[in-house]
Coordinates of C-alpha atoms (C1' of nucleotides) in Angstrom, one line a residue:
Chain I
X1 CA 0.0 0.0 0.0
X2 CA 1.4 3.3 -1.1
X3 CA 2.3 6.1 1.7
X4 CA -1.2 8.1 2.2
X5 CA 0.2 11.3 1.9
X6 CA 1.4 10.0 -2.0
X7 CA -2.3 9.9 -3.0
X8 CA -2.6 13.4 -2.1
X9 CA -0.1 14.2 -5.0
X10 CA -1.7 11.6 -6.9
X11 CA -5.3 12.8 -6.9
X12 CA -4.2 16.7 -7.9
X13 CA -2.1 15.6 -10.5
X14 CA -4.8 13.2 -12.0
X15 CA -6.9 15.5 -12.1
X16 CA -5.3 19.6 -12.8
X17 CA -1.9 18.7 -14.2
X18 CA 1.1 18.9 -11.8
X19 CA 2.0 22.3 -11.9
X20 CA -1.3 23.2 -10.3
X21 CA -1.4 20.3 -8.1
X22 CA 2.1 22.2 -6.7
X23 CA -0.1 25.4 -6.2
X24 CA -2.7 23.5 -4.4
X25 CA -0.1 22.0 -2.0
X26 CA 1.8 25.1 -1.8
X27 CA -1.5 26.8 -0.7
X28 CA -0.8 24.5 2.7
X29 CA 2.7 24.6 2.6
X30 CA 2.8 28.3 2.7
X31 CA 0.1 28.6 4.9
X32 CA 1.7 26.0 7.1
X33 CA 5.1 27.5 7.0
X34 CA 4.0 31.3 7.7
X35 CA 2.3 29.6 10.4
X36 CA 5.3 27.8 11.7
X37 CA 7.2 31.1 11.8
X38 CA 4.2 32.5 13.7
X39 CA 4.5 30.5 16.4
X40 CA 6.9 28.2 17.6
X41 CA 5.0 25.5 19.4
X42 CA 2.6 24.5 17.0
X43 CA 0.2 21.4 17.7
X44 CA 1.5 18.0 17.1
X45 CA -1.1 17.2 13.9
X46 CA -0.2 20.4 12.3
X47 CA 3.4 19.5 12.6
X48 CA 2.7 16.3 10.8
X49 CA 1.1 17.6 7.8
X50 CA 4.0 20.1 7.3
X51 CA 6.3 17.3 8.0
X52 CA 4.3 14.5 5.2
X53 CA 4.3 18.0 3.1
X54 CA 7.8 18.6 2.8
X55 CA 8.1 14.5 2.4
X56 CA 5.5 13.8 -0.6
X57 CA 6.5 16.9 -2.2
X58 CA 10.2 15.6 -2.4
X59 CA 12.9 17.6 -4.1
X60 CA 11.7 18.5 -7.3
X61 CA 9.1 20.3 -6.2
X62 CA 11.1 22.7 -3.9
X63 CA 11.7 25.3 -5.7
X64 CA 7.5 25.6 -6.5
X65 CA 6.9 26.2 -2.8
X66 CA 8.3 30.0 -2.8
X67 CA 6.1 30.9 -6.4
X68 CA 2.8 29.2 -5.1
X69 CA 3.2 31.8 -2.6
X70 CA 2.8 34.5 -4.6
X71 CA -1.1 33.7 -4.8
X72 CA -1.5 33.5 -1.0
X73 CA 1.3 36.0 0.4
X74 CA -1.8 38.2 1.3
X75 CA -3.4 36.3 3.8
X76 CA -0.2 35.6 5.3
X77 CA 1.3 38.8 5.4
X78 CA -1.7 39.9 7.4
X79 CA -1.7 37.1 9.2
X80 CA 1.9 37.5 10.3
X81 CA 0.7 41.3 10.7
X82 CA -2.0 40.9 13.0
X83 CA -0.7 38.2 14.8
X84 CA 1.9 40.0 17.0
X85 CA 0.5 40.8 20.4
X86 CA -2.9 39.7 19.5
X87 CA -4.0 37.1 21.4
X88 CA -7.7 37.1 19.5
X89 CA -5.9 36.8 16.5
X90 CA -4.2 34.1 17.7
X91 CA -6.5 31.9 18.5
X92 CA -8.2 32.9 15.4
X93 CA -4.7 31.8 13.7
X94 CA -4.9 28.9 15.5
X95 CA -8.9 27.8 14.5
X96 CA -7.4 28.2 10.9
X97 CA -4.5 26.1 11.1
X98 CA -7.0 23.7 12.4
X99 CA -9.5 24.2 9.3
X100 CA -6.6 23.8 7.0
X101 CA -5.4 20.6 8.9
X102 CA -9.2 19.0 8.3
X103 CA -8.7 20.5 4.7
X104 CA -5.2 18.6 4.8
X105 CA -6.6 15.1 6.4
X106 CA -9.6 15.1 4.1
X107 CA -7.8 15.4 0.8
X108 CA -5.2 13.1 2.3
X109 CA -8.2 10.7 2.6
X110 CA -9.2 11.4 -0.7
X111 CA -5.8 10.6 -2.5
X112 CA -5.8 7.4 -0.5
X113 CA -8.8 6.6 -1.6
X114 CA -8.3 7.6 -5.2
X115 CA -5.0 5.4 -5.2
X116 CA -6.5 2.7 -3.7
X117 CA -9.4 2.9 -6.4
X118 CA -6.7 2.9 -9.3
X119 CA -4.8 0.1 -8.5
X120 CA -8.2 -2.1 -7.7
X121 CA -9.2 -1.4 -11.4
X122 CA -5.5 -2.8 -12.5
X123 CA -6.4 -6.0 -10.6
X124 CA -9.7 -5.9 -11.9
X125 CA -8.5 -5.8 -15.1
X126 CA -5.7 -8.3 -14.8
X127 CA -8.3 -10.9 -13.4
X128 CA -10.6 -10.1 -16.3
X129 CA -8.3 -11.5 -18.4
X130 CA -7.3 -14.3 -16.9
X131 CA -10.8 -15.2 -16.7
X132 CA -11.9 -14.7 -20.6
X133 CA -8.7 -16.8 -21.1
X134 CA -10.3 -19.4 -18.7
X135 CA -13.8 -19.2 -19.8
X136 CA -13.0 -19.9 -22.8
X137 CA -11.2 -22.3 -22.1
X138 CA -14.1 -23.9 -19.9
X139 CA -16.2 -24.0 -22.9
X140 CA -14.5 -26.2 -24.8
X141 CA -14.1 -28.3 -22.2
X142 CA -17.6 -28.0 -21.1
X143 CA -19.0 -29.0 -24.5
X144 CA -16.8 -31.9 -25.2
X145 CA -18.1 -33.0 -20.9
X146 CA -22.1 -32.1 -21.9
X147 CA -22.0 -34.5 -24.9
X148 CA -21.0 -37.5 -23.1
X149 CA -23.8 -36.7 -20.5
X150 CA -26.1 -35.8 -23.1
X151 CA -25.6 -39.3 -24.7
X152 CA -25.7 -41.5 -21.5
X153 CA -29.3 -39.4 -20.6
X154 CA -31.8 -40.0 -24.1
X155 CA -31.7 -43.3 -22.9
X156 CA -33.3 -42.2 -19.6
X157 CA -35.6 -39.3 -20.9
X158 CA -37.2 -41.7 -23.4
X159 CA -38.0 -43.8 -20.2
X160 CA -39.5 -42.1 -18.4
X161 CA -42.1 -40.6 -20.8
X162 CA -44.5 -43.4 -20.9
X163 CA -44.5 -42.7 -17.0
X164 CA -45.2 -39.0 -17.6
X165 CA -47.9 -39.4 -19.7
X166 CA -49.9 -41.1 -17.3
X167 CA -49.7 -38.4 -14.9
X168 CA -52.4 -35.7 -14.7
X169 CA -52.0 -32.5 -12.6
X170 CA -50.0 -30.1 -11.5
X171 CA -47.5 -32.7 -10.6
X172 CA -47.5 -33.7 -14.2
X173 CA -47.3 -30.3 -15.6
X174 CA -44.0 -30.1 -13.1
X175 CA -42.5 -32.9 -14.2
X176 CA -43.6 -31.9 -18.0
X177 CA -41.3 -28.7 -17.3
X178 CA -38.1 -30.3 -15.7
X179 CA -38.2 -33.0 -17.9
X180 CA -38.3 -30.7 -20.8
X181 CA -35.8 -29.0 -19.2
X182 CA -33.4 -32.0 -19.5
X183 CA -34.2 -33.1 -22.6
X184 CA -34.1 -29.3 -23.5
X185 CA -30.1 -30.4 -22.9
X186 CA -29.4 -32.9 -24.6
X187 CA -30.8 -30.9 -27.4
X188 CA -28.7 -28.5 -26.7
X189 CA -25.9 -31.0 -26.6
X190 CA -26.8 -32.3 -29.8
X191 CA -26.9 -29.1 -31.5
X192 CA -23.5 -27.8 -30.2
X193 CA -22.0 -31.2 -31.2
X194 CA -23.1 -30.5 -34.8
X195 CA -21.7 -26.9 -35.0
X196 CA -18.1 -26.4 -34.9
X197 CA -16.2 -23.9 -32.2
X198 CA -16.7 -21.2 -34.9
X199 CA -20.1 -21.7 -35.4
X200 CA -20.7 -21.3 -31.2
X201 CA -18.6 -18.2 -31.6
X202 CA -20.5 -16.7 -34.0
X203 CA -23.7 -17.3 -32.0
X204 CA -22.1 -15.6 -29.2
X205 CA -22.2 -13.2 -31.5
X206 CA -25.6 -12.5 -32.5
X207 CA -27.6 -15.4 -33.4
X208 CA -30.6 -15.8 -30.9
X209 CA -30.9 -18.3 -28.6
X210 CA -30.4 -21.6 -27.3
X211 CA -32.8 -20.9 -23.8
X212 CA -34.4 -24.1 -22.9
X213 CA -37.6 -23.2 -24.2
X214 CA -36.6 -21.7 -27.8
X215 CA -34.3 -24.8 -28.3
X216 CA -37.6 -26.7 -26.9
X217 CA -39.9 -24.9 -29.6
X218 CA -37.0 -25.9 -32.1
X219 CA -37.2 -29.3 -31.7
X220 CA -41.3 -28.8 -32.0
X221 CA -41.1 -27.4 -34.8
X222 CA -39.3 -29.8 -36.8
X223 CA -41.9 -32.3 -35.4
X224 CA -44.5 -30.3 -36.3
X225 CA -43.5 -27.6 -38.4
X226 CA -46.7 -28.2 -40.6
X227 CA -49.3 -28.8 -38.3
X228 CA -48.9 -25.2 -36.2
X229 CA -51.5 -22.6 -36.1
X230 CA -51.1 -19.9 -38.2
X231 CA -53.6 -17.4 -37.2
X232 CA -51.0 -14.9 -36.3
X233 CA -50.5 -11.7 -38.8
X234 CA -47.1 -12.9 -40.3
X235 CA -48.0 -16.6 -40.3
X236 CA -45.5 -17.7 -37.9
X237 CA -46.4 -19.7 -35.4
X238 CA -48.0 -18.7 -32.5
X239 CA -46.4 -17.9 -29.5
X240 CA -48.8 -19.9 -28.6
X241 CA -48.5 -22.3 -26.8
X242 CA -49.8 -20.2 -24.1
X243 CA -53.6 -21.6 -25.7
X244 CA -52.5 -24.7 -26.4
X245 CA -55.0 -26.2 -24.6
X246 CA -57.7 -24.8 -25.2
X247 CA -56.8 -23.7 -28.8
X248 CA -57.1 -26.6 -31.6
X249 CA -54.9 -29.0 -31.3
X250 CA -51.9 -29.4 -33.9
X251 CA -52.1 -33.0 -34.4
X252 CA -52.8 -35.6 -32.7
X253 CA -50.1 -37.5 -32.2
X254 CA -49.7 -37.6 -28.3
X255 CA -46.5 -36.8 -28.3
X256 CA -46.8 -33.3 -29.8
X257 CA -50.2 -32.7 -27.7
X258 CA -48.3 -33.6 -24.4
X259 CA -45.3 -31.2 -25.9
X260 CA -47.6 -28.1 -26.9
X261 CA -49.4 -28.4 -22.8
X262 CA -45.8 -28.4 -22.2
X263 CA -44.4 -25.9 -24.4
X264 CA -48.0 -23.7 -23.0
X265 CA -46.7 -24.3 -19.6
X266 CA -42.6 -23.3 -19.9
X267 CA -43.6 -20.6 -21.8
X268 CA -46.2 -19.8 -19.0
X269 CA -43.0 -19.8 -16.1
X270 CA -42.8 -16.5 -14.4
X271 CA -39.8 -15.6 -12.3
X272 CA -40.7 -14.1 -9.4
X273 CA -38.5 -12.0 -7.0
X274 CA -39.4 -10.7 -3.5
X275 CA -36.9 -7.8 -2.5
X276 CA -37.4 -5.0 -0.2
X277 CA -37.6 -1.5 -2.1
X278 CA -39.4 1.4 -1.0
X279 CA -39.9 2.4 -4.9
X280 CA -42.7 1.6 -6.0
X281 CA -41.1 -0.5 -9.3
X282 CA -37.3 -1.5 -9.1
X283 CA -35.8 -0.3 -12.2
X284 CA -34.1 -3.9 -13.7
X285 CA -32.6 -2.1 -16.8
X286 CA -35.4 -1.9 -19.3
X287 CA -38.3 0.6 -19.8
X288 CA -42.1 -0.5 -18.8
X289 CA -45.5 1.1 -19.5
X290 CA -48.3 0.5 -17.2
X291 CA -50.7 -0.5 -18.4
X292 CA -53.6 -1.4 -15.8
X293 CA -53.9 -2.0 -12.0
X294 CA -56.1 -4.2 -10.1
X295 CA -56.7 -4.7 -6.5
X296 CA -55.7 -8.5 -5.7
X297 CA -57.6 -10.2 -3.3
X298 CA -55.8 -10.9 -0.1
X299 CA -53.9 -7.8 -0.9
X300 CA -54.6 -4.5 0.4
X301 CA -51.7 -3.3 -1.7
X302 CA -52.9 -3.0 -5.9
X303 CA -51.5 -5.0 -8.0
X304 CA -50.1 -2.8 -10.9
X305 CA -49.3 -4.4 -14.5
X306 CA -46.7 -3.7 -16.9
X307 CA -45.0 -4.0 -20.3
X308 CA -42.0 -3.7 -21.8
X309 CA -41.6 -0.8 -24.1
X310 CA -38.2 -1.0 -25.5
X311 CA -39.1 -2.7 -28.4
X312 CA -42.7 -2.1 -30.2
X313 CA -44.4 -5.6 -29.7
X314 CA -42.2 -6.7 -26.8
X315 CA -44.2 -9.6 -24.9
X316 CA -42.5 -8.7 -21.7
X317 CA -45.2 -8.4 -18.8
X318 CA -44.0 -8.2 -15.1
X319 CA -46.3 -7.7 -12.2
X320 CA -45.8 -5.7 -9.0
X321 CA -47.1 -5.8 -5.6
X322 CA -46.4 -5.2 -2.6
X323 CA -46.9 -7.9 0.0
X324 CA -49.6 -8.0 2.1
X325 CA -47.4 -9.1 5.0
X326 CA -44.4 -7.1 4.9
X327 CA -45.6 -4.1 2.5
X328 CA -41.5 -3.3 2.1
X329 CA -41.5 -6.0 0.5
X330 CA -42.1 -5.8 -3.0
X331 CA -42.9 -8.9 -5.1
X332 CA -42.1 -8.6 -9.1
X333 CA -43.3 -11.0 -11.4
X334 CA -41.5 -11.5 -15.0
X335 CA -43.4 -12.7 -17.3
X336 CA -42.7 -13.7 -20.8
X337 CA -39.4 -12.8 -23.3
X338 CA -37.8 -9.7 -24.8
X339 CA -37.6 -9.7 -28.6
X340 CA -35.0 -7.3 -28.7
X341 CA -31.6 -7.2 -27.0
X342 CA -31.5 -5.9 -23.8
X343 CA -29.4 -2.9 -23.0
X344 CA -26.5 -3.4 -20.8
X345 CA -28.4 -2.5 -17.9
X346 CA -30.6 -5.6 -18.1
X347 CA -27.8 -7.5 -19.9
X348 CA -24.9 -7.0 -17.3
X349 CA -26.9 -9.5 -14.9
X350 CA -29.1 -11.2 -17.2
X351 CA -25.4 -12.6 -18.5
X352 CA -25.0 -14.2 -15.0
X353 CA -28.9 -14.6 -13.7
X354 CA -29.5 -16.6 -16.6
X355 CA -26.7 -18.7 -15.8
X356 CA -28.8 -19.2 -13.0
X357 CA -31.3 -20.3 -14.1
X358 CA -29.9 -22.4 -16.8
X359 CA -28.1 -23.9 -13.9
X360 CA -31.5 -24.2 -12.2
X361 CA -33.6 -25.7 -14.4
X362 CA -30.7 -27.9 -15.9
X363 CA -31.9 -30.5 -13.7
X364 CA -28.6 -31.1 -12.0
X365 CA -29.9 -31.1 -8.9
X366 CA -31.3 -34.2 -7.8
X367 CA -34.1 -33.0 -5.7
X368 CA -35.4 -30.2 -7.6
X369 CA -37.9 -32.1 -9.9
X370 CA -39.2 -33.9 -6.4
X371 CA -39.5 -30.9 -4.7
X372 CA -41.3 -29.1 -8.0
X373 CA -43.9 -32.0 -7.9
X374 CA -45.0 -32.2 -4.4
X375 CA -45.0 -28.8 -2.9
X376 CA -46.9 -25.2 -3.9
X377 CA -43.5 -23.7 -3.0
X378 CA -40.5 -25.9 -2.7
X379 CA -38.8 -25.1 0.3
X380 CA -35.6 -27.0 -0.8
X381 CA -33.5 -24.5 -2.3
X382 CA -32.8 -24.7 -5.7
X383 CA -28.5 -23.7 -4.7
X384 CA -27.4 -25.6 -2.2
X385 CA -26.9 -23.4 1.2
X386 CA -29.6 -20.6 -0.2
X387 CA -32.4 -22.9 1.3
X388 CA -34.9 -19.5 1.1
X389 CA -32.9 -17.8 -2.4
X390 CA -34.6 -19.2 -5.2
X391 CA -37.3 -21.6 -5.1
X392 CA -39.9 -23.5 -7.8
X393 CA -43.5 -23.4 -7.3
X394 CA -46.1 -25.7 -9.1
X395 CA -49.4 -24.9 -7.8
X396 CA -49.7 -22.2 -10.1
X397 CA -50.8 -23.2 -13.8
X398 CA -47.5 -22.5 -14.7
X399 CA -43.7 -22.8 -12.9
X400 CA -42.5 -19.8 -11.0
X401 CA -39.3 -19.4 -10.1
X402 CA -39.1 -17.1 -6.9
X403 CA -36.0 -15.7 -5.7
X404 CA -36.4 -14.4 -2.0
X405 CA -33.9 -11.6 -1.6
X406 CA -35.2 -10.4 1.2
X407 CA -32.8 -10.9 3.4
X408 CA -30.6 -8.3 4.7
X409 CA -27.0 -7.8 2.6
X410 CA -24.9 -9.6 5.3
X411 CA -27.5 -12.1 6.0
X412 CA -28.8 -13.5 2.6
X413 CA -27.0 -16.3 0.9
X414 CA -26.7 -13.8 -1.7
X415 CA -23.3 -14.3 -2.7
X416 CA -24.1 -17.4 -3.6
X417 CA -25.8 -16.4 -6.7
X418 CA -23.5 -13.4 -7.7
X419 CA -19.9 -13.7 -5.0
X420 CA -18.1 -10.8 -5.4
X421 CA -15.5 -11.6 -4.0
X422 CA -12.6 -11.7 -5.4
X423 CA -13.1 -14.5 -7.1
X424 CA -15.2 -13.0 -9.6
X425 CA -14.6 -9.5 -10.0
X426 CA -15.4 -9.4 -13.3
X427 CA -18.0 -7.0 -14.7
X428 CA -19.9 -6.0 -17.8
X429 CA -17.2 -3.1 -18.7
X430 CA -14.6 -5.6 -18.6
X431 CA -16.4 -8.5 -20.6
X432 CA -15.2 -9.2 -23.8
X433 CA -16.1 -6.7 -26.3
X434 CA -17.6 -9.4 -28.4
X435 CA -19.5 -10.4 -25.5
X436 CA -21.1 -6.8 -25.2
X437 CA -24.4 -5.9 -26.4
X438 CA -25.9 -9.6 -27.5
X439 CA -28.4 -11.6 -26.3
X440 CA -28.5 -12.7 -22.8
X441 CA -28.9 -16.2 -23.5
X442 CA -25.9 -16.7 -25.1
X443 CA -23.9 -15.4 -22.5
X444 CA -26.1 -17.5 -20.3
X445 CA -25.3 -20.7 -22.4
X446 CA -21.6 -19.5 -21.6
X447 CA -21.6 -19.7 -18.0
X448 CA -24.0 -21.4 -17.7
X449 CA -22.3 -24.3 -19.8
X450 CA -19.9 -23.6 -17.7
X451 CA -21.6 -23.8 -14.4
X452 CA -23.4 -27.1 -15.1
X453 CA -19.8 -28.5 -16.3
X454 CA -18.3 -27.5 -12.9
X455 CA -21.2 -28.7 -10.9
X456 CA -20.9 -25.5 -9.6
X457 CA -24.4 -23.8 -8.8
X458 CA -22.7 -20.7 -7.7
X459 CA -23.0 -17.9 -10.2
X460 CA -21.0 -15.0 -11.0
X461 CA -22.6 -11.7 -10.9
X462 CA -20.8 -8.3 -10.8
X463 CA -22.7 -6.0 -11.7
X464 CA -22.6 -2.6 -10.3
X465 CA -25.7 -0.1 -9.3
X466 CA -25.0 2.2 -12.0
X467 CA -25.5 -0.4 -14.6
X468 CA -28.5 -1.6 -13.1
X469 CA -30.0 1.8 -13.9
X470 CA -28.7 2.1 -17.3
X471 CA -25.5 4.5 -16.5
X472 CA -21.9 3.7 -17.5
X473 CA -19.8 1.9 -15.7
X474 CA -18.1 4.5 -13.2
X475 CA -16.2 2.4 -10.5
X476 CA -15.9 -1.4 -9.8
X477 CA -14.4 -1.2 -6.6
X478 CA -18.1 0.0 -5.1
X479 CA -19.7 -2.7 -7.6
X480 CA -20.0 -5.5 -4.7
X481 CA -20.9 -3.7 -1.6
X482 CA -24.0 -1.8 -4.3
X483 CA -25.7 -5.2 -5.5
X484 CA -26.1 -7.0 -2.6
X485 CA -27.9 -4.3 -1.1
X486 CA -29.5 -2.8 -3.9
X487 CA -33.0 -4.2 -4.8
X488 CA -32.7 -3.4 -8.3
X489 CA -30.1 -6.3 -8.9
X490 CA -32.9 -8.6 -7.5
X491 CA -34.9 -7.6 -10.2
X492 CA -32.2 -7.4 -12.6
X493 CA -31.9 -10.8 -11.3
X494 CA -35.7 -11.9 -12.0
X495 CA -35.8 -10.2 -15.5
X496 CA -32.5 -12.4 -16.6
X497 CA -34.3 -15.3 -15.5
X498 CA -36.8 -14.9 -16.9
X499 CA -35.5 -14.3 -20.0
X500 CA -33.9 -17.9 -20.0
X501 CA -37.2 -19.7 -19.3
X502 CA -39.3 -18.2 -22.0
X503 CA -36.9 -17.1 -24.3
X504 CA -38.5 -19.1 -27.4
X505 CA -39.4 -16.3 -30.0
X506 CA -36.5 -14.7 -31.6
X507 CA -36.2 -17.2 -34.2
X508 CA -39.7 -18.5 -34.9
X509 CA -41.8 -15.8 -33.7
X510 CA -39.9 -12.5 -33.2
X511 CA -42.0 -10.8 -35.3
X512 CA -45.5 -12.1 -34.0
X513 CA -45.9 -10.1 -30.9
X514 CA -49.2 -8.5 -32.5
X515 CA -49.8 -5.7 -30.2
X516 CA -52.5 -6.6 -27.4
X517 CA -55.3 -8.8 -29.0
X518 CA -57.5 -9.8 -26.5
X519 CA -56.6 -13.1 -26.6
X520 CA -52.8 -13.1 -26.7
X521 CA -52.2 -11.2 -23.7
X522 CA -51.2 -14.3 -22.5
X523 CA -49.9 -16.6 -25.6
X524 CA -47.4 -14.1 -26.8
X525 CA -44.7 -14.9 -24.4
Chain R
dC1 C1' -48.0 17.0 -29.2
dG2 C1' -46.6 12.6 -27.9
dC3 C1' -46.0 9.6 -24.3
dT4 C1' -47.4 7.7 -19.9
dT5 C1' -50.6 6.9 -16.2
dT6 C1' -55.1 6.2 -14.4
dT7 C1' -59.2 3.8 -14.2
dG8 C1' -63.6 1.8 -15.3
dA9 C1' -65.2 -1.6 -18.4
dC10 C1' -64.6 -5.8 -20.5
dC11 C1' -63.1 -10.6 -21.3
dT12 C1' -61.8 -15.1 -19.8
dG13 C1' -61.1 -18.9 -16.8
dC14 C1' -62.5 -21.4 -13.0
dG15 C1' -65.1 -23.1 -9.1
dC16 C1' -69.6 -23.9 -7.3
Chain O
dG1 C1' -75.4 -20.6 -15.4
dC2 C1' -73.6 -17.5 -12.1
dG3 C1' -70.3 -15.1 -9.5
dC4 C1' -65.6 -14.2 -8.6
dA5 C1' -61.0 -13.1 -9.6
dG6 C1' -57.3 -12.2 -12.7
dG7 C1' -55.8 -9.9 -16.6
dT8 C1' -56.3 -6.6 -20.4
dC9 C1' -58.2 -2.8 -23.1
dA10 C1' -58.8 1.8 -24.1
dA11 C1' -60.5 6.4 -23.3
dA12 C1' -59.5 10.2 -20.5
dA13 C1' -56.3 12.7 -17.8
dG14 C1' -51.7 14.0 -16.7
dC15 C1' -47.2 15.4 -17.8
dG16 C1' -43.0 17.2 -19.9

DNA sequence: CGCTTTTGACCTGCGC
DNA sequence: GCGCAGGTCAAAAGCG
């Protein structure tokens, strides 16, 4: 650690250039040394700063002491003036050495500070390196590991159908969703086995999505590319599922009719977070219109709806209440998936929240798709040690993922889901260029891929506060100690997530978000 | 003037 | 069939 009294020298000249920076110190140093000629027994703390002065000032700037006098002579002069035989002045003398003293501790502390800040972003930017280098590393190594598991699991998936299908309930529509989820993998699997490295780059890059459910609708559509509805304005299909059943059916084979009540219910999954906020909407990164409000019942509190705006036909809905027993709590409910790319507000933690839930729903973890079945909301937490962070819930027509960060900074098992520690003090400035500005869900594949491959449910998340509300990245160092206690990375959190579970329509139906029928309110997510 | 919010009406699903 | 609750629409009002 560098001498405090450094930083001092470091902060001016950073800032003004360094022959000012000498004016600014001499503006002490003259002050000081009139002062020590004044009077002879000066106070220990104003001896120190003339002493650290002289030191941090060193020899080369000794000859600026006498000319940054020049701007303050007058003072002094009348100080020395006034001073002799004046025992008001004095002590007046006296209060001002102490003012200039604070002056002299406070920018000290601000140098410090500064310094400390500068060489925390060469770290940062040293360990963001090192971890590209290793994350891309890890996804090589990941892919080659997911394709021997993806092989060794169709046997199992295809087993357990005939099981499935004779399920009824919400218990069925749960294990529906996880079991799509898994065979959502070994899709996956398969389809990164058939594209080379360069092809997975270049859908880093830009090509949408490989979230459980579009890879899910993928696999639909080849089965039943000619039997889906088509009563949406461009012809695509419909986002749909949402009506699949009570719309026509598209076939009926069973298998498709089980996979479009499926597809209806993944695409149904809401994320749901519960974080205390005194707002009355946690901005998460991207822009939402109200459009109605209801009072719930067994709420006191309204219920207000809203939708995304950033993109004309976004399906985006989230819901926001406050909770009936704690009304500092606020619950937000995501809903649905953006058809546009999210700003790097919204895409800073939906990189690493989608991990999440990628990681979540990857089926992984042995007692999730028990727990999913059997319980309205699972009490087994989803990350091992976050028993209350993120749970599944399956009373509901649809999954809901709830993420309870309610929990004080220092208590919550937060850092399980985003440690900023050291260990991951990456952020979103610091990511990869080629990384910047695309779709979540491919970053999510990334780590994600990369979580699942480490067995690792532990996600990381840096993001900082100013990203969450959509302003450049000013400092890192402050990054950690803002998320954990700022409820707008819980939403950030939710919207990620949420992006990752319904995340079906940028290839097939992109364009179909028809602007509020009646009737698709619901099916265009 | 354009966008957002408000708010009552309307639609749909579901339970009885 | 009816009532209830959730969700959405759309006209009116508010706002910058």
């Amino acid at each position: 650690m560098e001498p405090v009294d450094h930083h001092i020298v470091s902060l001016v000249q950073s800032s003004d250039g360094i022959k000012r920076v000498v004016n600014e110190m001499d503006f002490f140093a003259d002050d000081r040394s009139s002062k020590q000629h004044d009077k002879a027994d000066d106070d220990v703390h104003h001896h120190h700063h003339v002493k650290t002065e002289s030191e941090h000032h060193g020899a080369d700037q000794d000859d600026d002491v006498n000319t940054g006098l020049n701007l303050l002579t007058t003072n002094t002069a009348s100080e020395k003036s006034s001073v002799a035989g004046d025992g008001i002045t004095s002590s007046q003398n006296l209060k001002e050495k102490q003012r200039v003293n604070q002056l002299a501790d406070v920018r000290a502390e601000l140098g410090r500070i500064n310094a400390e800040n500068q060489r925390l972003k060469l770290t940062l930017n040293q360990v963001n390196s090192n971890y590209y280098a290793l994350q891309m590393h890890l996804v090589s190594l990941t892919q080659r590991h997911r394709n021997r598991i993806a092989e060794s699991s169709e046997a199992n998936t295809q087993m357990n159908r005939p099981i499935e299908e004779k399920t009824h309930g919400e218990g069925m529509a749960a294990r529906q969703f996880m079991d799509l989820v898994q065979t959502e993998t070994k899709a996956e699997n398969d389809e990164l086995s058939e594209s080379s490295s360069e092809d997975r780059c270049q859908e880093l890059s830009g090509s949408p999505g490989n979230t459980i459910v579009e890879s899910m609708e993928r696999r639909q559509k080849n089965n039943t590319s000619r039997n889906q509805r088509e009563d949406t304005p461009e012809g695509l299909p419909h986002p749909a599922g949402w009506l699949s059943n009570k719309g026509p059916k598209f076939n009926t084979s069973k298998d498709n009719e089980q996979a479009q009540q499926t597809m209806a219910m993944i695409r149904k999954a809401r994320v749901s977070v519960r974080a205390r906020s005194e707002a009355s909407m946690i901005s998460d990164g991207c822009q939402w219109r109200k459009y109605g409000q209801k009072m719930a019942k067994g709420n006191p509190c309204p219920r207000a709806y809203y939708r995304c705006t950033m993109a004309t036909g976004c399906p985006v809905r989230k819901q926001v209440q406050r909770c009936a027993e704690d009304r500092t709590i606020l619950v937000t409910t995501y809903e649905g998936n953006h058809n546009h790319p999210l700003p790097p507000a919204a895409m800073a933690m939906a990189s690493t929240t989608s991990a999440a839930a990628s990681t979540l729903l990857s089926g992984s973890m042995p007692s999730a798709d028990h727990g999913i079945m059997n319980s309205n909301i699972v009490p087994k937490g989803m990350l091992p040690g976050s028993p209350n962070l993120i749970t599944l819930s399956a009373s509901a027509p649809f999954p809901t993922v709830t993420l309870d960060l309610t929990h004080p900074p220092n208590q919550r098992p937060l850092h399980q889901l985003h440690p900023l520690s050291p260990n991951w003090p990456h952020n979103i400035s610091s990511f990869p260029a080629h990384l910047l500005g695309h779709p979540i869900y491919n970053q999510s594949k990334l780590l994600g891929t990369y979580l699942s491959s480490q067995g690792n449910n532990e996600l990381p998340v840096h993001l900082s506060q100013n990203q969450m509300q959509g302003h450049p990245m000013v400092d890192t160092a402050a990054t950690a100690a803002a998320i954990t206690a700022d409820p707008n990375f819980t939403a950030a959190l939710v919207a990620a997530i949420t992006s990752i579970i319904g995340n079906s329509h940028r290839d097939n139906s992109g364009n179909n978000n028809s602007t509020t029928s009646r009737n698709t309110g619901d099916n265009n997510t």
